[in-house]
Coordinates of C-alpha atoms and ligand atoms in Angstrom, one line a residue:
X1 CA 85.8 129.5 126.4
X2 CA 86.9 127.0 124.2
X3 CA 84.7 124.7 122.0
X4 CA 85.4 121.5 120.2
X5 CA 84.8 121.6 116.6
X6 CA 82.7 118.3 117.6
X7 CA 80.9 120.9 119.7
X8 CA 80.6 123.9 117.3
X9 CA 79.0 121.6 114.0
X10 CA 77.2 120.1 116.5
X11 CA 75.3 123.0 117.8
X12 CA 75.8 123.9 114.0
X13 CA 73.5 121.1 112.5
X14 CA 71.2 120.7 115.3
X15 CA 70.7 124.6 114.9
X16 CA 69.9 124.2 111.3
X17 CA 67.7 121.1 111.5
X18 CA 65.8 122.7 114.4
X19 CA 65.1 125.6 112.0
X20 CA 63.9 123.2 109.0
X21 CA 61.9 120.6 111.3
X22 CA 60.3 124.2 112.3
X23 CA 59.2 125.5 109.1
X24 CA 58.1 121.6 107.8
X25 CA 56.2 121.8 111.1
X26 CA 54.6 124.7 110.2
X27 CA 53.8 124.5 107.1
X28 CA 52.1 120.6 107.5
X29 CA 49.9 122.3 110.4
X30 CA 48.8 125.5 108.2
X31 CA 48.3 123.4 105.1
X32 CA 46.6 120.5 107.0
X33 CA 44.5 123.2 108.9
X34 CA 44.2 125.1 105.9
X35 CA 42.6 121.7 104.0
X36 CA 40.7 120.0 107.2
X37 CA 38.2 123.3 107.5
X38 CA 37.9 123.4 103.1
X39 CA 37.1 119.4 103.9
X40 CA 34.8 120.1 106.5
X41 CA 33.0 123.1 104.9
X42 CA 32.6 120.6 101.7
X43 CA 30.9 118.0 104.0
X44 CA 28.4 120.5 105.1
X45 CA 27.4 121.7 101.9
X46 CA 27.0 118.3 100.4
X47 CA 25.1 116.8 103.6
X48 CA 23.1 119.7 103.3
X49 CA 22.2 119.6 99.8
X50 CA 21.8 115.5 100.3
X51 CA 19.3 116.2 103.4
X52 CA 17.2 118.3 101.0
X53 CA 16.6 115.4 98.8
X54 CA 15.1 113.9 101.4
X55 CA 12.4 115.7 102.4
X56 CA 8.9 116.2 100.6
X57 CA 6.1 118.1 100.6
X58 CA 2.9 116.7 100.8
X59 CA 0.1 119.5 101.1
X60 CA 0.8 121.7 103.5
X61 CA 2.9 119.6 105.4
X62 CA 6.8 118.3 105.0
X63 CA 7.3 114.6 104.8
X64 CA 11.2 113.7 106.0
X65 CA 12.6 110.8 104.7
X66 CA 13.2 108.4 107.8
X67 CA 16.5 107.4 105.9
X68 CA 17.6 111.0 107.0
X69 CA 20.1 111.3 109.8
X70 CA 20.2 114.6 111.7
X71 CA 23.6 113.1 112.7
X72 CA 26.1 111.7 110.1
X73 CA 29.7 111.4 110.3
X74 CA 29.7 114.7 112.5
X75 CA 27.7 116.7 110.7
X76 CA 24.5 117.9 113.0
X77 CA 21.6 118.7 110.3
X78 CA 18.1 120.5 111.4
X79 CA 15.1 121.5 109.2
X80 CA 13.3 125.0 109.6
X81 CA 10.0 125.9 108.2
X82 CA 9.7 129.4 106.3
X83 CA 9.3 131.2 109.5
X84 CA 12.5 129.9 111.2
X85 CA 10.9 127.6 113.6
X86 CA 12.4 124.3 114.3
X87 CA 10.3 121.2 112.4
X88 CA 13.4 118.6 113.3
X89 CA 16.7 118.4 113.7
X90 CA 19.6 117.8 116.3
X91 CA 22.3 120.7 117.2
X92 CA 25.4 120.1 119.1
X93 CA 25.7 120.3 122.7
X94 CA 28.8 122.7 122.7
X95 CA 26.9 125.5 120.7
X96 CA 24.7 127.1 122.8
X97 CA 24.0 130.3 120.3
X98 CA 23.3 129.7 116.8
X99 CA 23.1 132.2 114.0
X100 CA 20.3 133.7 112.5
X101 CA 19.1 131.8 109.2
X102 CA 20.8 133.3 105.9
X103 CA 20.8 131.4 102.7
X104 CA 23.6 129.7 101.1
X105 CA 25.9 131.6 103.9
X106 CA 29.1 129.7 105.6
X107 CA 29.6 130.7 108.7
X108 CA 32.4 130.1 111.2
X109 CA 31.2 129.3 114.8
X110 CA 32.9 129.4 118.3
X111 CA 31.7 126.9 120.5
X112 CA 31.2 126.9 124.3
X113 CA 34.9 125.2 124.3
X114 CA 36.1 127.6 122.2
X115 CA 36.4 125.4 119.5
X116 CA 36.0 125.8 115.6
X117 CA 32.5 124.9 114.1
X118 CA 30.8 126.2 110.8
X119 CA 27.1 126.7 110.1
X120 CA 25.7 126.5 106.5
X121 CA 21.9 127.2 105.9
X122 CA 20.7 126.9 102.3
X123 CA 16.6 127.6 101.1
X124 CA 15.0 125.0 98.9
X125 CA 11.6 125.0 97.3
X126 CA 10.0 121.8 97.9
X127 CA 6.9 121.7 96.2
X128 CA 6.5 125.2 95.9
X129 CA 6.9 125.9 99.4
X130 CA 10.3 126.9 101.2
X131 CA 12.2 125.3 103.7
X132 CA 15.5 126.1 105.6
X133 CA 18.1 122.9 105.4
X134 CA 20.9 124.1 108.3
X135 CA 23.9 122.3 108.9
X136 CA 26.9 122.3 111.2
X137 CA 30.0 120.2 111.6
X138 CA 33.0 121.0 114.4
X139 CA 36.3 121.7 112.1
X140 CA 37.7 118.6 111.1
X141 CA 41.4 120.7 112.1
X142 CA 40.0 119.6 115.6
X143 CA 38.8 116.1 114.8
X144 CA 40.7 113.4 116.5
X145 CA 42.5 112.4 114.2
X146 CA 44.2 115.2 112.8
X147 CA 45.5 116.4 116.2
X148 CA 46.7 112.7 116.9
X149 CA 49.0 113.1 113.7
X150 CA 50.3 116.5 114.5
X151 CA 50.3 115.5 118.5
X152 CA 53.2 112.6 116.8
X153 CA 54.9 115.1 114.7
X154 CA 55.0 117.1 117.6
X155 CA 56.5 114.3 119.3
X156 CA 58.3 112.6 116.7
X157 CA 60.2 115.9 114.8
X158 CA 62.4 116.9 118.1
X159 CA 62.8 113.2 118.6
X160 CA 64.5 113.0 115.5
X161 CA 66.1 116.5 115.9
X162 CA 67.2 114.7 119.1
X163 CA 68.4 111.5 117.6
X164 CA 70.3 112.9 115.0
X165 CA 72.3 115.4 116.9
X166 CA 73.3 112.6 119.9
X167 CA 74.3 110.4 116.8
X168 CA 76.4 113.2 114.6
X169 CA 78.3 114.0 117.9
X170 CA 79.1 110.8 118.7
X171 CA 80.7 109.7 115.6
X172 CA 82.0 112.9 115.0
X173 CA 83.7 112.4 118.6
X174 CA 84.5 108.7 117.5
X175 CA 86.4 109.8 113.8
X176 CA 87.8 113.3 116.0
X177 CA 90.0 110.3 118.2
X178 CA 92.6 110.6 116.7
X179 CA 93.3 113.9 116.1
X180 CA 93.0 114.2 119.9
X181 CA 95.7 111.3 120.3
X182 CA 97.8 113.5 117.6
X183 CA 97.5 116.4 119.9
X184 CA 98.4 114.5 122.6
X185 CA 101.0 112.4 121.4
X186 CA 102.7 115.3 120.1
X187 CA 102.5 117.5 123.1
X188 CA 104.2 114.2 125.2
X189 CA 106.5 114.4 122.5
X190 CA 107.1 118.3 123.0
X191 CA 107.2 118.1 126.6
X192 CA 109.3 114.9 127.1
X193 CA 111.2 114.5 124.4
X194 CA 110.7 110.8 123.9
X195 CA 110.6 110.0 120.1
X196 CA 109.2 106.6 121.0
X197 CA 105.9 107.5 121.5
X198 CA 102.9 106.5 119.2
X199 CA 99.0 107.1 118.3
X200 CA 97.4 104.2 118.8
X201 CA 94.1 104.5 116.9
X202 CA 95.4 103.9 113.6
X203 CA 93.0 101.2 112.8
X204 CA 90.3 102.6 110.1
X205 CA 90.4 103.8 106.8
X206 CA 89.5 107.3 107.0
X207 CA 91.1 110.6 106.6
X208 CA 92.0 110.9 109.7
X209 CA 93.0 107.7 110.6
X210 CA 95.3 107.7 107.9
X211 CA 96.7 111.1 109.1
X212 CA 97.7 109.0 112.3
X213 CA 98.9 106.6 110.1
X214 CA 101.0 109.0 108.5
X215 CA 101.9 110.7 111.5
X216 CA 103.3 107.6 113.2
X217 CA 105.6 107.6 110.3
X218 CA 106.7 110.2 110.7
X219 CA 107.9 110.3 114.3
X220 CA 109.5 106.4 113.1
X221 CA 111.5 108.5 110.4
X222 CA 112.2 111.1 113.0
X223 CA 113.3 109.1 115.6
X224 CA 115.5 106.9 113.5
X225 CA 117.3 110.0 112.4
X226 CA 117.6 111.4 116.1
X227 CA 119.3 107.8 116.8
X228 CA 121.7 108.2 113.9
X229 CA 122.7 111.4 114.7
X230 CA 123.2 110.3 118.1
X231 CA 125.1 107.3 116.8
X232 CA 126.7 109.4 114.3
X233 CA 128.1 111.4 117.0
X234 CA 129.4 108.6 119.0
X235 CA 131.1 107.3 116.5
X236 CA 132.6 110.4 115.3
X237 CA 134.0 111.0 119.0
X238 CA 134.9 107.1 119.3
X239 CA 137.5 107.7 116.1
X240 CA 139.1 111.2 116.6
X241 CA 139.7 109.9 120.5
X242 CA 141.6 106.8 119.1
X243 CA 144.3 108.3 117.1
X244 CA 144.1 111.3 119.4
X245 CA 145.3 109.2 122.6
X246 CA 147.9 107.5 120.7
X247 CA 149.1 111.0 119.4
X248 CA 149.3 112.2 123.4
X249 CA 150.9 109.4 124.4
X250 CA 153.3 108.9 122.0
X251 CA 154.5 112.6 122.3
X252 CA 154.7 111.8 126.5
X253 CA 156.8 108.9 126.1
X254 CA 158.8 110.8 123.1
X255 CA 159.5 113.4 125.5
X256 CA 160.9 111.3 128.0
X257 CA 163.0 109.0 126.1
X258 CA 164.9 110.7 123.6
X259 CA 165.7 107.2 121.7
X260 CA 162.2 106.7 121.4
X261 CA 161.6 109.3 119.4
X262 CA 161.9 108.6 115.7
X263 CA 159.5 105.7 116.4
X264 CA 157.1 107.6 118.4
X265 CA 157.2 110.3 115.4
X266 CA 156.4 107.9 112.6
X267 CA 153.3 106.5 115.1
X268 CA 152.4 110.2 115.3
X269 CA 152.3 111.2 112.0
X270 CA 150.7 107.7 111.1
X271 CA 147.9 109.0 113.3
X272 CA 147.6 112.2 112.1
X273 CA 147.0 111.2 108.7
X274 CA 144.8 108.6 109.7
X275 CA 142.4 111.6 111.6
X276 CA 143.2 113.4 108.3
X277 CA 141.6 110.9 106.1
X278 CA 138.8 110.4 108.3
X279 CA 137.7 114.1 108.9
X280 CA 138.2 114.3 105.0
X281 CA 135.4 111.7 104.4
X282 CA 133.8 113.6 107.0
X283 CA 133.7 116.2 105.3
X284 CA 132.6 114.9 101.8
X285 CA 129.4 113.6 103.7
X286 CA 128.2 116.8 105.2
X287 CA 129.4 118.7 101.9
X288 CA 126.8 116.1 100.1
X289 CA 124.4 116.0 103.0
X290 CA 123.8 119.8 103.0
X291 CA 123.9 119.4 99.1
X292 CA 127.3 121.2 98.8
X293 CA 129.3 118.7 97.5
X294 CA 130.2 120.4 94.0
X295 CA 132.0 118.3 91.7
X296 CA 134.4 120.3 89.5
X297 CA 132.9 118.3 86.3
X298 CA 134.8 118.4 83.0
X299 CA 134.8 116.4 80.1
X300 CA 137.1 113.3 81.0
X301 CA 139.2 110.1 79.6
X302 CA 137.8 107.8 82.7
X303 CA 139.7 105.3 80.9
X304 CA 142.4 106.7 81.4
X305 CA 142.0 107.3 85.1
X306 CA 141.2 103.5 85.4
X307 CA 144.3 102.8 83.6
X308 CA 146.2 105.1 86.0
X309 CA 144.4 103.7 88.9
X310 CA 144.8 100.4 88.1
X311 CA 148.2 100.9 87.5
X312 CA 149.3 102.3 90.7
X313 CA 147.2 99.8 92.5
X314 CA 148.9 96.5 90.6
X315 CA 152.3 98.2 91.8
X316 CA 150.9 98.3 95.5
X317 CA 149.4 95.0 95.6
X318 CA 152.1 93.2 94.0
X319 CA 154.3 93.7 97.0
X320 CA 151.8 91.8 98.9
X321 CA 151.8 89.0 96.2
X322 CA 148.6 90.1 94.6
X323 CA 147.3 89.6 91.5
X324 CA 145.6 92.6 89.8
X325 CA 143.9 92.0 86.6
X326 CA 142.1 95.3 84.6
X327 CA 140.2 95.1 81.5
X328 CA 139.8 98.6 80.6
X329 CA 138.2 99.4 77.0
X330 CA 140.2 102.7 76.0
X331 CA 138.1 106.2 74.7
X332 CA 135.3 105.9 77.2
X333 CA 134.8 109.3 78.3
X334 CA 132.6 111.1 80.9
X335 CA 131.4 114.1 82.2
X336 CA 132.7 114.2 86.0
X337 CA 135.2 115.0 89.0
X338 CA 138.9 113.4 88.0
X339 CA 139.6 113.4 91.7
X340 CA 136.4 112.4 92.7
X341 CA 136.2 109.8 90.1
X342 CA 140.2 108.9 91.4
X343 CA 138.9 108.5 95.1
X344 CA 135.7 106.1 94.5
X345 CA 138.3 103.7 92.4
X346 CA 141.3 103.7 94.9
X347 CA 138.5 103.3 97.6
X348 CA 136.9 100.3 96.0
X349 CA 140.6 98.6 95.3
X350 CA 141.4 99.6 99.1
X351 CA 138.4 97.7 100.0
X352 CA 139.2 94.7 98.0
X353 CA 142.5 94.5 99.1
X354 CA 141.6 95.0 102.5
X355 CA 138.5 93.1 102.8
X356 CA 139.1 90.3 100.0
X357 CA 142.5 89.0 99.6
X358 CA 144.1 86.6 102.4
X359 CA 147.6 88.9 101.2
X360 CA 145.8 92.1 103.2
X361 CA 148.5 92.9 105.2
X362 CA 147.2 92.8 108.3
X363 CA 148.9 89.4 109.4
X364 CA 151.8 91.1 109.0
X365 CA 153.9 88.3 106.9
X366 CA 156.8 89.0 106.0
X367 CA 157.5 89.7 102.1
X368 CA 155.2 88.6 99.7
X369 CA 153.4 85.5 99.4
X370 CA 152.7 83.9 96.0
X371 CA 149.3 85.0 94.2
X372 CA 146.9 82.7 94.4
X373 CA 143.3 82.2 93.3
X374 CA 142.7 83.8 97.0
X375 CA 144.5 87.2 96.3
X376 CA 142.4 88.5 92.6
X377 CA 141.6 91.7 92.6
X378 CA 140.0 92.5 88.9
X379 CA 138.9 96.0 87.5
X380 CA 137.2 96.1 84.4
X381 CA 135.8 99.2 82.3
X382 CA 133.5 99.0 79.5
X383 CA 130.3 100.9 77.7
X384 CA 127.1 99.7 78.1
X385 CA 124.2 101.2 76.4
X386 CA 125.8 104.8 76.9
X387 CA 126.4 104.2 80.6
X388 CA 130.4 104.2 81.6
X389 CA 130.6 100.9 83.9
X390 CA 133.5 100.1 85.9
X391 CA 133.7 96.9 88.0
X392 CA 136.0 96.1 91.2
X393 CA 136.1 92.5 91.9
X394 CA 137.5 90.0 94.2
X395 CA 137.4 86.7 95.0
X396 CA 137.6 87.1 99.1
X397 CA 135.2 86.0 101.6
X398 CA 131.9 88.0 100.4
X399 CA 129.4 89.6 102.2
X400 CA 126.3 88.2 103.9
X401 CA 123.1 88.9 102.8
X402 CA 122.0 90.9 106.1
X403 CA 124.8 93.0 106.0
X404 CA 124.7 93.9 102.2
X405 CA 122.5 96.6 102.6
X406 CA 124.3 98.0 105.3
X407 CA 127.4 98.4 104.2
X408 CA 126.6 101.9 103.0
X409 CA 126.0 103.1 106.2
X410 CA 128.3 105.7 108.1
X411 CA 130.7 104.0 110.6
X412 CA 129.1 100.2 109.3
X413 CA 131.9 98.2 109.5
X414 CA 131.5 93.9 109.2
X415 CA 134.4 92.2 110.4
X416 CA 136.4 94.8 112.5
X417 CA 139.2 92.3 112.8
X418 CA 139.7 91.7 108.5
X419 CA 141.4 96.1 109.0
X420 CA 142.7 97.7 111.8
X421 CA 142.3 100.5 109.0
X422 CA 139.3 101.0 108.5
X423 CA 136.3 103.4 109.9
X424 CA 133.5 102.3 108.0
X425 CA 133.3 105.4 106.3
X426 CA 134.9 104.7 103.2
X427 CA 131.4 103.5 101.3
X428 CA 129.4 106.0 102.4
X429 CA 131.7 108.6 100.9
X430 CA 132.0 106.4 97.6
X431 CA 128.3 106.8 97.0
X432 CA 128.3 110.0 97.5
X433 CA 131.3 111.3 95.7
X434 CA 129.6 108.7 92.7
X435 CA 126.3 110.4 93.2
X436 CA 128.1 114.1 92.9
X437 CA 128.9 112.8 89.8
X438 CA 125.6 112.2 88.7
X439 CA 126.0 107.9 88.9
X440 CA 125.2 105.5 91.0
X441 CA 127.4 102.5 92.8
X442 CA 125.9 99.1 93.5
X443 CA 127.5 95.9 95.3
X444 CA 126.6 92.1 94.0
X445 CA 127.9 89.6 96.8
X446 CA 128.3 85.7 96.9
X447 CA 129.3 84.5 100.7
X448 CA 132.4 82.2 99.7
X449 CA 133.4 83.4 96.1
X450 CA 133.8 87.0 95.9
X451 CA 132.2 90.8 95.9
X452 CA 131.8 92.7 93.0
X453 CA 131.3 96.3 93.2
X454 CA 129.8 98.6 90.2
X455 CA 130.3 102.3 89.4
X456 CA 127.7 103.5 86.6
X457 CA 128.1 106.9 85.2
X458 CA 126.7 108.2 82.0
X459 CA 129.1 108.7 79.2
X460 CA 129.5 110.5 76.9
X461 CA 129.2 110.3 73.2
X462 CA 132.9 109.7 71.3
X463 CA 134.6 112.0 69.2
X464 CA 133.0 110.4 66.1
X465 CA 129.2 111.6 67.5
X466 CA 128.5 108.2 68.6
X467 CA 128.1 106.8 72.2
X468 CA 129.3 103.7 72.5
Ligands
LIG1 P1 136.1 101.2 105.8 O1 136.1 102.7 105.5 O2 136.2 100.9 107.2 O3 136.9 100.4 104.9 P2 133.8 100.7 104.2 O4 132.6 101.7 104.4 O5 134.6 100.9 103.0 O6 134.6 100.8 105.5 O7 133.2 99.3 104.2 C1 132.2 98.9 105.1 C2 132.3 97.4 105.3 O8 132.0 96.7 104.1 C3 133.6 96.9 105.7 O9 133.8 96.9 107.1 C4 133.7 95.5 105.1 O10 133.3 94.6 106.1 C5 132.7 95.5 104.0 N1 133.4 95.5 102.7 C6 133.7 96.5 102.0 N2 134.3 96.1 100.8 C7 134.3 94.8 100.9 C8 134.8 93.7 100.0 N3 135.4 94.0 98.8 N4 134.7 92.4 100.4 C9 134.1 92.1 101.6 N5 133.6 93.1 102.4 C10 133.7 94.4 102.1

């Protein structure tokens, strides 16, 4: 059988306190027993010392005080002469058989009801002559009032025993809630599959409330990644199937028409590179996903790979009549990947070329058109508190705040009619290959005026033993 650990601490308390309301139980009635009777058999002796006081002895006869009671507070008193015989007194119904008379003797009774009474007798001379005080009181253990309070304990202790295990179970079932909804939302999960699915008592500030809490985030970051994998792989398919069409249809018409062929060739290989390129990236992102994305690190001039970047990119984009500026201080030198380091810059100049000039390309003009302030492309290189920072700029349309942050995603693209080209890959792999190389890339936008993208690597100390 299964029980609930509500169930098993539960029984487990109620166990316990059923034990210790016990013994406390026991040990009031004992004690209280225990100190009713020594009250009672104090009582006696005192009322029967007190009754002695009031009697006299006047000749031969005993004068008793009319201030005497035979009955006081439960105490029944009667006065013997020497003999025994009875000169007053009053004895309690419920004792039919007394004891014989015995000096200062305590004696413990059963009455007709079976109930507890004690008997004290005690001798004094009065004037020279004896006489026989007795007295007998019922055991204040069975007086009213004690068995009224113990009659409430009796009532009151499994009461509370009671009480306190309805009330532990309940808001141990109340604070167990969610754990159950975990259980369950996870075996929905399990059985269905559907990511979407959340606890819903996530309101409290306990433990377990915030393991719901916590939980719920956890199928969120879970489900999001399902989704991008998902969308990863569409994407992935959507791209190889492009270039891959073209390829079988250009080979078809190539084998049909033998004039067509140089063309369809050049379309070919144009499309074989392109799926070249893009499973390439592809691969740098599941090298650096996996964490396998080594980079062949060795103590570099990046300067002069900006210069040598820079340069072949100025011959480029001057055929399409733009301007490429580079401010490159010389000797800055880090600890990286040359071709890594190669790729992130012709990326970046791709990109502003591609996405900010007017001069891209893509409208297919014919010859180059003038540079203008609309076709800047600027790279700049300097040392900034022992950090090697290298800036692509351009002057081009921007990028709006709500895509900015997206623009590192896999397959993001903004505008897919600025590039043909692209696959909105290219800065995913950037920040990677500059994160292989132990830096970090970041993008600063205006809307209007320009994008300005920042590669920040650590560099290393010059020849001299100073960093720069
Ligand atoms: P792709 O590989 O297709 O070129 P990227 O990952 O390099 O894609 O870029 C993602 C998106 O970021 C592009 O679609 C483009 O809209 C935007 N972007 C990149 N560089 C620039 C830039 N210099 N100016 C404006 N937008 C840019």
């Amino acid at each position: 059988m299964r029980v609930s650990i509500t169930t098993k601490i539960t029984i487990w308390y109620t166990v316990f306190l059923l034990i210790i309301t016990g013994c406390f139980f026991a040990v009031i009635i004992n004690t209280g027993n225990l100190r009713a009777s020594e009250l009672a058999k104090t009582k006696l002796m005192d009322s029967v010392a007190d009754a002695s006081e009031e009697i006299e002895a006047i000749g031969e006869k005993f004068i008793i005080d009319s201030d005497l009671s035979f009955y006081d507070d439960g105490v029944y008193l009667s006065v013997y002469d020497e003999s025994g015989a009875l000169i007053e007194g009053r004895r309690p119904a419920e004792l039919s058989i007394l004891p014989r008379l015995k000096d200062k003797s305590m004696k413990r009774l059963e009455g007709d009801d079976g109930e507890v009474w004690y008997s004290y007798d005690s001798l004094f001379n009065i004037g020279e002559k004896p006489i026989w005080v007795r007295g007998v009181v019922k055991d204040f253990a069975q007086n009213s009032a004690f068995s009224f309070m113990i009659k409430i304990f009796a009532v009151a202790l499994p009461t509370f025993v009671i009480l306190t295990a309805l009330g532990g179970y309940i808001i141990m079932k109340r604070g167990f809630r969610p754990v159950r909804e975990i259980i369950k939302t996870a075996e929905d999960i399990s059985r269905d599959g559907d990511l979407s699915k959340r606890i819903e008592s996530v309101r409290g500030r306990d433990e377990i409330h915030k393991l719901a809490v916590t939980f719920n985030g956890m199928f969120e970051r879970l489900e999001k990644s399902f989704k991008e994998e998902k969308q990863f792989t569409a994407d992935v398919s959507h791209e190889l199937r492009t270039p891959l069409a073209v390829i079988i249809s250009q080979s078809d018409y190539a084998k049909e028409d033998v004039g067509y062929r140089e063309k369809a060739l050049d379309t070919i290989n144009r499309e074989a590179r392109r799926m070249s390129g893009l499973i390439n990236k592809l691969l740098t992102l599941a090298r650096s996903d996996s964490g396998r994305l080594a980079a062949e690190k060795e103590d570099l001039d990046f300067s002069e790979i900006c210069e040598s970047v820079a340069e072949q990119q100025r011959y480029l984009t001057e055929e399409k009549g733009i301007k490429f500026i580079s401010e490159i201080e010389p000797g800055i030198r880090v600890f990286g990947d040359e071709s890594m380091l190669m790729r992130i810059l012709i990326n970046l100049t791709d990109n502003a070329v591609k996405y900010g000039c007017e001069n891209n390309g893509k409208d297919d003009r014919s010859g180059a058109v003038d540079a203008d302030e609309k076709n800047i492309i600027k790279m700049t290189l300097k040392n900034k508190d022992g950090y090697a920072c290298c800036t692509v700029e351009d002057v081009g349309p921007g990028i709006d705040e709500e895509h900015i942050e997206r623009i590192w995603e896999r397959f993001y693209r903004i505008n897919t009619s600025r590039s043909d080209e692209g696959s909105g890959l290219g800065l995913s792999m950037v920040k990677a290959l500059v994160k292989a190389n132990g830096g970090e890339v970041k993008v600063d936008s205006c809307p209007g005026e320009g994008s300005k993208f920042t590669v920040i690597i650590p560099a290393l100390e010059d020849k001299s033993g100073e960093s720069k």
